[in-house]
Amino acid sequence: MAVPPEELQEEQSTSKSSIPNNGFEDRPEVEEEERDEEDDDGDEEEDEPQTLESELSSDREKMAKLANRLRSEPVTLRVHDVIIKGNAKTKDSVIEAEIIDDLKRASTLQEIFQAAGIGTVRLRQLDIFDSVSFMVDAGPKELPGTANVVVEIVETKSPLTGEIGMYTKPGARSWSLEGALKLKNLFGYADIWEGSVSYGWDQTTEVSAGVSL
C-alpha cells in the first residue's frame, strides 16, 4: 500500500526528535565555562605580584615613618639589663666597665644608640676583639618603656702576634736583629703582654718586657 508523502515526512521528523540527547549539543556551554575558569585563574596569577608589591610598599612606609619619628622626636626608653654574649675568656666586668654607665644614663632610644656607638669604639680600642655589635631588644612585659641591650663580641682568634726584622746602618757599618711578641688577653682582663729582643753587630743583646691593662 502506498504511503502519502505527508505522512512519510511526519514519521521522519518524529524519528529525528526521538533521538536521545547525549550532551553533545551542550558542549559549547561547557567549553565556555572552562574558558571562564581559565580566565579567572589567569587573573589570580596576575594579582599575586601586585599583592607582594603592595606588602613591600607598606613595609617601606612603616620604616620611613619610624625613621622620621626617631629624627623628629625622642622616644622615651630606659635600659633594663645589659646582656653580654660571645666572651669565652674576657670577664664581663671588663666589658661592662666600658659601656654600662653610658647605657644606664640613657633615657631615650636615641641616647641608647649614641651610648652604643661610644661603647663600640671603646671596646675596639682594647685591641682584644675582632668585632663588636649592639642590639636593642624589648624589655620585660611587666616593665613597659624598658629595653635590654645585647652586646655580642667576637674575641680575637690570634691572641699571640709577633714580628722579626733585620736593620742595617750602612754609614755606621752596623746591623741589628730585632724581634717582638705580643700576647693579648692572657687572663681575661684585657691584659696585653709584650716582649722584645734585639741582637746587635757588636754582639750586644737587649731584652725588654711589659704588660698593659
Short mmCIF file of C-alpha atoms in Angstrom, two decimals:
data_model
loop_
_atom_site.label_atom_id
_atom_site.label_comp_id
_atom_site.label_asym_id
_atom_site.label_seq_id
_atom_site.Cartn_x
_atom_site.Cartn_y
_atom_site.Cartn_z
CA MET A 1 0.00 0.00 0.00
CA ALA A 2 1.42 3.40 -0.92
CA VAL A 3 2.10 5.87 1.91
CA PRO A 4 1.31 9.50 1.23
CA PRO A 5 4.32 11.83 1.16
CA GLU A 6 2.91 13.98 4.02
CA GLU A 7 2.79 11.01 6.42
CA LEU A 8 6.30 9.94 5.41
CA GLN A 9 7.68 13.38 6.28
CA GLU A 10 5.90 13.37 9.66
CA GLU A 11 7.39 9.98 10.53
CA GLN A 12 10.91 11.17 9.64
CA SER A 13 10.58 14.29 11.78
CA THR A 14 9.23 12.20 14.66
CA SER A 15 12.16 9.78 14.45
CA LYS A 16 14.64 12.66 14.47
CA SER A 17 13.12 14.23 17.55
CA SER A 18 13.18 10.89 19.38
CA ILE A 19 16.97 10.54 19.11
CA PRO A 20 18.35 10.79 22.71
CA ASN A 21 20.46 13.81 23.57
CA ASN A 22 23.83 12.62 24.91
CA GLY A 23 25.00 16.11 25.87
CA PHE A 24 26.81 16.90 22.63
CA GLU A 25 24.58 19.90 21.95
CA ASP A 26 25.51 21.41 25.35
CA ARG A 27 29.26 21.04 24.72
CA PRO A 28 29.79 24.68 23.64
CA GLU A 29 28.44 25.86 27.02
CA VAL A 30 30.89 23.58 28.88
CA GLU A 31 33.78 24.89 26.83
CA GLU A 32 32.73 28.45 27.62
CA GLU A 33 32.68 27.64 31.35
CA GLU A 34 36.19 26.12 31.12
CA ARG A 35 37.45 29.20 29.32
CA ASP A 36 35.92 31.42 32.03
CA GLU A 37 37.66 29.38 34.74
CA GLU A 38 40.99 29.69 32.92
CA ASP A 39 40.49 33.44 32.66
CA ASP A 40 39.77 33.61 36.41
CA ASP A 41 42.95 31.63 37.17
CA GLY A 42 44.93 33.98 34.98
CA ASP A 43 43.51 36.96 36.83
CA GLU A 44 44.52 35.43 40.18
CA GLU A 45 48.07 34.82 38.94
CA GLU A 46 48.27 38.42 37.80
CA ASP A 47 47.06 39.65 41.20
CA GLU A 48 49.82 37.85 43.16
CA PRO A 49 52.71 40.11 42.08
CA GLN A 50 50.60 43.15 42.87
CA THR A 51 49.92 41.82 46.37
CA LEU A 52 53.63 41.25 47.07
CA GLU A 53 54.47 44.67 45.75
CA SER A 54 51.83 46.27 47.95
CA GLU A 55 53.20 44.47 51.02
CA LEU A 56 56.72 45.67 50.27
CA SER A 57 55.43 49.18 49.77
CA SER A 58 53.61 49.01 53.11
CA ASP A 59 56.78 47.85 54.89
CA ARG A 60 58.78 50.67 53.34
CA GLU A 61 56.21 53.19 54.51
CA LYS A 62 56.36 51.83 58.07
CA MET A 63 60.15 52.02 58.12
CA ALA A 64 60.06 55.55 56.75
CA LYS A 65 57.58 56.62 59.44
CA LEU A 66 59.75 55.06 62.15
CA ALA A 67 62.86 56.82 60.83
CA ASN A 68 61.04 60.15 60.68
CA ARG A 69 59.81 59.70 64.23
CA LEU A 70 63.30 58.92 65.50
CA ARG A 71 64.61 62.07 63.82
CA SER A 72 61.80 64.38 64.85
CA GLU A 73 61.02 63.42 68.45
CA PRO A 74 62.72 61.49 71.27
CA VAL A 75 61.38 58.03 72.11
CA THR A 76 61.40 57.55 75.87
CA LEU A 77 63.15 54.31 76.77
CA ARG A 78 65.26 53.03 79.65
CA VAL A 79 67.80 50.22 79.72
CA HIS A 80 66.65 47.41 81.99
CA ASP A 81 69.53 44.99 81.50
CA VAL A 82 72.76 44.61 79.53
CA ILE A 83 73.36 41.10 78.18
CA ILE A 84 76.88 40.17 77.03
CA LYS A 85 77.46 37.30 74.61
CA GLY A 86 80.49 35.74 72.95
CA ASN A 87 83.12 36.37 75.63
CA ALA A 88 84.68 32.96 76.26
CA LYS A 89 87.75 34.41 78.01
CA THR A 90 87.13 38.09 78.69
CA LYS A 91 85.50 38.88 82.02
CA ASP A 92 82.06 40.51 81.96
CA SER A 93 83.32 43.23 84.30
CA VAL A 94 85.91 44.34 81.72
CA ILE A 95 83.23 44.86 79.07
CA GLU A 96 80.73 46.44 81.46
CA ALA A 97 83.32 48.96 82.63
CA GLU A 98 83.46 50.41 79.11
CA ILE A 99 79.72 50.60 78.37
CA ILE A 100 77.46 50.21 81.40
CA ASP A 101 77.50 53.80 82.75
CA ASP A 102 76.53 55.46 79.47
CA LEU A 103 73.80 52.90 78.76
CA LYS A 104 72.25 53.24 82.22
CA ARG A 105 72.20 57.04 81.93
CA ALA A 106 70.36 56.95 78.61
CA SER A 107 66.66 57.89 78.83
CA THR A 108 65.66 57.77 75.16
CA LEU A 109 66.17 55.38 72.28
CA GLN A 110 68.36 57.94 70.55
CA GLU A 111 70.62 58.21 73.60
CA ILE A 112 70.87 54.42 73.78
CA PHE A 113 72.06 54.35 70.17
CA GLN A 114 74.60 57.07 70.94
CA ALA A 115 75.89 55.21 74.01
CA ALA A 116 76.16 52.01 71.97
CA GLY A 117 78.28 53.79 69.38
CA ILE A 118 80.64 55.14 72.04
CA GLY A 119 80.83 51.72 73.68
CA THR A 120 81.72 50.09 70.38
CA VAL A 121 84.68 52.43 69.93
CA ARG A 122 85.91 51.85 73.49
CA LEU A 123 85.71 48.07 73.23
CA ARG A 124 87.53 48.04 69.90
CA GLN A 125 90.29 50.17 71.42
CA LEU A 126 91.03 47.37 73.89
CA ASP A 127 92.53 45.53 70.91
CA ILE A 128 91.26 42.13 72.06
CA PHE A 129 88.09 41.81 69.94
CA ASP A 130 87.67 41.14 66.24
CA SER A 131 84.13 42.56 66.17
CA VAL A 132 81.64 44.28 68.48
CA SER A 133 77.91 44.73 67.88
CA PHE A 134 74.98 46.12 69.90
CA MET A 135 71.30 45.17 69.59
CA VAL A 136 68.32 46.74 71.38
CA ASP A 137 65.69 44.20 72.41
CA ALA A 138 62.34 44.54 74.17
CA GLY A 139 62.40 44.62 77.95
CA PRO A 140 60.17 42.61 80.30
CA LYS A 141 56.41 42.84 79.66
CA GLU A 142 55.79 43.88 83.25
CA LEU A 143 58.15 46.86 82.77
CA PRO A 144 56.87 48.88 79.80
CA GLY A 145 59.16 51.52 78.39
CA THR A 146 62.28 49.46 79.04
CA ALA A 147 64.72 47.61 76.78
CA ASN A 148 67.51 45.09 77.04
CA VAL A 149 70.77 45.85 75.27
CA VAL A 150 72.55 42.79 73.88
CA VAL A 151 76.30 43.18 73.36
CA GLU A 152 77.79 40.49 71.13
CA ILE A 153 81.55 40.36 70.78
CA VAL A 154 83.98 38.12 68.92
CA GLU A 155 87.30 37.66 70.67
CA THR A 156 90.45 37.79 68.59
CA LYS A 157 91.32 34.46 67.01
CA SER A 158 95.08 35.12 67.17
CA PRO A 159 95.95 36.32 70.69
CA LEU A 160 99.66 35.83 70.02
CA THR A 161 101.30 38.03 67.41
CA GLY A 162 104.94 38.69 66.62
CA GLU A 163 107.34 40.25 64.20
CA ILE A 164 111.03 39.99 63.41
CA GLY A 165 113.35 42.03 61.25
CA MET A 166 116.94 42.93 60.48
CA TYR A 167 118.04 46.54 60.34
CA THR A 168 121.28 47.90 58.92
CA LYS A 169 123.07 51.25 59.04
CA PRO A 170 125.43 51.45 56.05
CA GLY A 171 127.10 54.64 57.25
CA ALA A 172 127.96 53.22 60.65
CA ARG A 173 128.57 49.75 59.28
CA SER A 174 126.29 48.22 61.89
CA TRP A 175 123.29 45.96 61.89
CA SER A 176 120.80 44.58 64.41
CA LEU A 177 118.33 41.71 64.55
CA GLU A 178 115.13 42.57 66.41
CA GLY A 179 112.04 40.59 67.31
CA ALA A 180 108.87 41.33 69.28
CA LEU A 181 105.98 39.28 70.67
CA LYS A 182 102.57 40.40 71.88
CA LEU A 183 100.13 38.22 73.85
CA LYS A 184 96.61 39.59 74.22
CA ASN A 185 94.07 38.93 76.95
CA LEU A 186 96.04 36.19 78.68
CA PHE A 187 93.99 36.26 81.90
CA GLY A 188 90.76 37.73 80.53
CA TYR A 189 91.27 41.24 81.89
CA ALA A 190 92.18 42.87 78.56
CA ASP A 191 95.80 42.45 79.60
CA ILE A 192 98.41 42.71 76.84
CA TRP A 193 101.87 41.27 77.39
CA GLU A 194 104.72 42.48 75.21
CA GLY A 195 108.31 41.39 74.89
CA SER A 196 111.15 42.30 72.56
CA VAL A 197 114.74 41.27 71.99
CA SER A 198 117.50 42.92 69.98
CA TYR A 199 120.87 41.48 68.97
CA GLY A 200 123.46 43.88 67.58
CA TRP A 201 126.53 43.56 65.35
CA ASP A 202 128.74 44.12 68.36
CA GLN A 203 127.17 41.02 69.95
CA THR A 204 125.17 43.01 72.48
CA THR A 205 121.70 41.78 73.39
CA GLU A 206 118.82 43.85 74.71
CA VAL A 207 115.65 42.34 76.17
CA SER A 208 112.52 44.19 77.29
CA ALA A 209 109.11 43.09 78.54
CA GLY A 210 105.95 44.80 79.69
CA VAL A 211 102.24 44.44 80.37
CA SER A 212 99.37 46.86 79.88
CA LEU A 213 95.85 46.73 81.31
#
